[in-house]
Amino acid sequence: MRARAAWLDQRPAGNAGPGHAPEAVTAVLITHAHSDHLGSAEFLNHTYGTPVQLHETEVPHARREFLHQVSIGQVMRQAWRPSVLPWAVHAIRSGGTADVTMTKPEAFPHAGPLDLPGRPVPVHTPGHTPGHCVYHLSEAGVLVSGDALVSGHPTSRIEGPQLLPRMFDTERAGALASLDRIEALGADVLLPGHGPVHRAPVDRAAQRARELAS
């Protein structure tokens, strides 16, 4: 999730895509440090000095002092399942094994709402990774859930709110427990790391994911 400045200049340069210059990005907030969730964070940080923030537990993960990510071996042991092998081939061809080490990731400066547009509140939701966070924008009724709660995945036949398949989680019991924290957050729009936007009460989404995982 990228939180933009409260005001934006009108210079035409760099206005591709969302219509704002990259200099207007106030910070990059990371849910977790898997390679498919770091996006252009390192580029923005290196080129424009944009701070990249995430949970303190996830900072060394972003630096690649260790890697909590599904291994090729784990994927191959599940290759008999429909869609797993095609997904794995696509992920590798798309750069899933590339080095995406962050050089200057930062822990959140304080607890509670961040001093960024939208006043996002990081909520620690470990399980997928030890330092995974979701971001709650209470005034907008939005929850950015990363991989703690998704609405689909190429390796899953389920549609709608769910946990990712077990092989993707560092600690499955923790991922299930984090659904309790998500369920307590008031939001009607779920922006997941995988799958489409889900527009319905997030507490019901968390309940459904728990039921499917049991």
XYZ file of C-alpha atoms in Angstrom:
214
model
C 0.000 0.000 0.000
C 1.329 3.421 -0.880
C 0.175 6.355 1.217
C 0.326 9.611 -0.753
C 0.863 13.142 0.432
C -2.165 15.147 1.526
C -1.411 17.618 -1.234
C -0.032 16.907 -4.707
C 1.738 19.211 -7.111
C 0.432 19.539 -10.623
C 3.629 18.999 -12.548
C 3.056 16.787 -15.603
C 6.301 14.814 -15.225
C 5.899 11.306 -13.862
C 2.107 11.357 -14.017
C 1.755 7.923 -15.587
C -0.436 5.296 -13.949
C -2.295 6.717 -10.942
C -1.735 10.297 -12.116
C 0.779 11.461 -9.516
C 4.491 12.088 -9.593
C 6.542 9.524 -7.643
C 7.905 12.365 -5.497
C 4.377 12.734 -4.093
C 4.526 9.351 -2.374
C 4.879 10.075 1.332
C 5.733 6.523 2.404
C 5.492 2.925 1.314
C 3.815 0.642 3.843
C 4.663 -3.048 3.586
C 2.396 -5.779 4.937
C 5.211 -8.356 4.818
C 8.524 -8.853 3.077
C 7.734 -11.573 0.551
C 9.158 -10.794 -2.857
C 5.739 -10.357 -4.466
C 4.759 -7.709 -1.902
C 7.772 -5.405 -1.989
C 6.960 -4.031 -5.422
C 8.814 -0.815 -6.268
C 9.585 0.013 -2.634
C 13.344 -0.261 -3.038
C 13.265 1.875 -6.202
C 11.259 4.635 -4.527
C 13.475 4.561 -1.465
C 16.725 4.617 -3.429
C 15.614 7.144 -6.071
C 13.398 9.526 -4.101
C 14.272 8.803 -0.490
C 10.735 7.593 0.190
C 10.623 5.869 3.592
C 9.584 2.212 3.603
C 7.877 1.175 6.829
C 6.843 -2.179 8.262
C 6.616 -4.036 11.558
C 9.863 -4.226 13.526
C 9.825 -8.033 13.365
C 9.654 -7.864 9.580
C 12.541 -5.394 9.146
C 15.328 -8.047 9.185
C 13.196 -10.159 6.851
C 13.102 -7.260 4.375
C 16.890 -6.985 4.665
C 17.041 -10.700 3.845
C 18.860 -11.609 7.022
C 16.585 -14.643 6.689
C 13.775 -15.658 4.352
C 10.360 -16.827 5.509
C 8.923 -17.822 2.161
C 7.602 -21.020 0.645
C 10.474 -23.003 -0.851
C 10.570 -24.653 -4.261
C 10.709 -27.991 -2.462
C 7.530 -27.249 -0.533
C 5.793 -26.242 -3.746
C 6.954 -29.381 -5.552
C 5.539 -31.565 -2.778
C 2.159 -29.990 -3.573
C 2.586 -30.165 -7.356
C 0.000 -32.940 -7.604
C -2.691 -30.443 -6.643
C -4.501 -28.743 -9.540
C -3.088 -25.328 -10.508
C -0.028 -25.502 -8.218
C 2.514 -26.363 -10.911
C 1.231 -23.795 -13.466
C 1.277 -21.154 -10.728
C 4.846 -22.096 -9.736
C 6.071 -21.878 -13.331
C 4.411 -18.486 -13.744
C 5.843 -17.220 -10.451
C 9.389 -18.231 -11.386
C 9.101 -16.725 -14.876
C 7.756 -13.504 -13.338
C 10.807 -13.089 -11.116
C 9.598 -14.849 -7.988
C 13.129 -15.994 -7.155
C 14.784 -12.615 -7.824
C 16.735 -10.807 -5.112
C 14.504 -8.045 -3.719
C 16.550 -7.161 -0.669
C 15.590 -3.870 0.975
C 18.520 -1.687 2.026
C 16.779 0.780 4.350
C 13.516 -0.636 5.708
C 12.225 1.163 8.796
C 10.117 0.015 11.726
C 6.986 2.050 12.432
C 8.008 5.161 14.384
C 5.315 4.693 17.029
C 2.269 2.653 17.928
C -1.207 3.615 16.757
C -2.204 5.658 13.698
C 0.686 6.659 11.477
C 1.206 10.317 10.589
C 0.388 9.654 6.947
C -2.568 10.442 4.689
C -5.565 8.368 5.772
C -4.081 7.802 9.243
C -3.502 4.068 8.637
C -3.228 1.920 11.752
C -0.851 -1.062 11.525
C -2.245 -4.164 13.205
C 0.203 -7.005 13.838
C -1.195 -10.207 12.308
C 1.566 -12.834 12.504
C 1.264 -16.270 10.989
C 1.830 -15.788 7.296
C 5.145 -14.283 8.404
C 6.121 -13.375 11.981
C 5.961 -9.636 11.280
C 2.941 -9.489 8.984
C 0.714 -6.411 9.464
C -2.614 -5.341 8.078
C -3.494 -1.641 7.754
C -6.794 -0.309 9.006
C -8.128 2.954 7.602
C -11.055 3.356 9.948
C -12.460 6.611 8.546
C -12.618 5.107 5.065
C -13.867 1.721 6.295
C -11.008 -0.034 4.505
C -8.686 -2.849 5.543
C -5.512 -3.576 3.576
C -4.998 -7.203 4.529
C -1.931 -8.362 2.623
C -1.781 -12.155 2.894
C -3.426 -12.462 6.319
C -6.819 -12.629 4.592
C -7.233 -12.936 0.838
C -10.145 -13.290 -1.562
C -8.556 -15.756 -3.961
C -5.302 -17.281 -5.196
C -4.295 -19.166 -8.367
C -3.574 -22.306 -6.292
C -6.991 -22.263 -4.587
C -10.307 -23.409 -6.011
C -12.151 -21.329 -3.416
C -13.562 -17.923 -4.286
C -14.081 -15.231 -1.673
C -12.490 -14.591 1.729
C -10.036 -17.289 2.802
C -6.600 -17.982 4.178
C -3.905 -18.814 1.690
C -3.109 -22.519 1.297
C -1.209 -23.831 4.314
C 2.157 -24.126 2.537
C 2.407 -20.334 2.285
C 2.168 -19.675 6.024
C 5.162 -19.665 8.348
C 2.938 -20.660 11.276
C -0.606 -21.776 10.520
C -1.905 -21.527 14.087
C -0.749 -17.918 14.187
C -2.482 -17.162 10.887
C -5.735 -18.532 12.310
C -5.321 -16.570 15.545
C -4.740 -13.361 13.587
C -8.217 -13.697 12.101
C -9.507 -12.762 15.568
C -7.693 -9.433 15.345
C -8.989 -8.833 11.839
C -12.535 -9.700 12.894
C -12.434 -6.928 15.502
C -11.645 -4.222 12.921
C -14.569 -2.258 11.556
C -14.335 -2.154 7.780
C -16.566 -2.831 4.794
C -13.900 -2.952 2.084
C -11.146 -5.561 2.032
C -8.075 -4.886 -0.119
C -6.228 -8.214 -0.110
C -2.795 -9.147 -1.363
C -4.339 -11.762 -3.652
C -7.777 -11.840 -5.240
C -10.250 -9.071 -6.039
C -11.490 -6.310 -3.774
C -14.095 -7.701 -1.384
C -16.953 -5.355 -0.459
C -18.692 -6.684 2.632
C -18.157 -6.515 6.403
C -14.629 -7.659 7.169
C -15.696 -9.466 10.331
C -17.823 -11.812 8.231
C -14.931 -12.310 5.835
C -12.677 -13.356 8.711
C -15.334 -15.710 10.055
C -15.704 -17.381 6.655
C -11.956 -17.816 6.310
C -11.811 -19.461 9.748
C -14.653 -21.838 8.874
C -13.025 -22.858 5.605
C -9.697 -23.486 7.306
C -11.142 -25.647 10.084
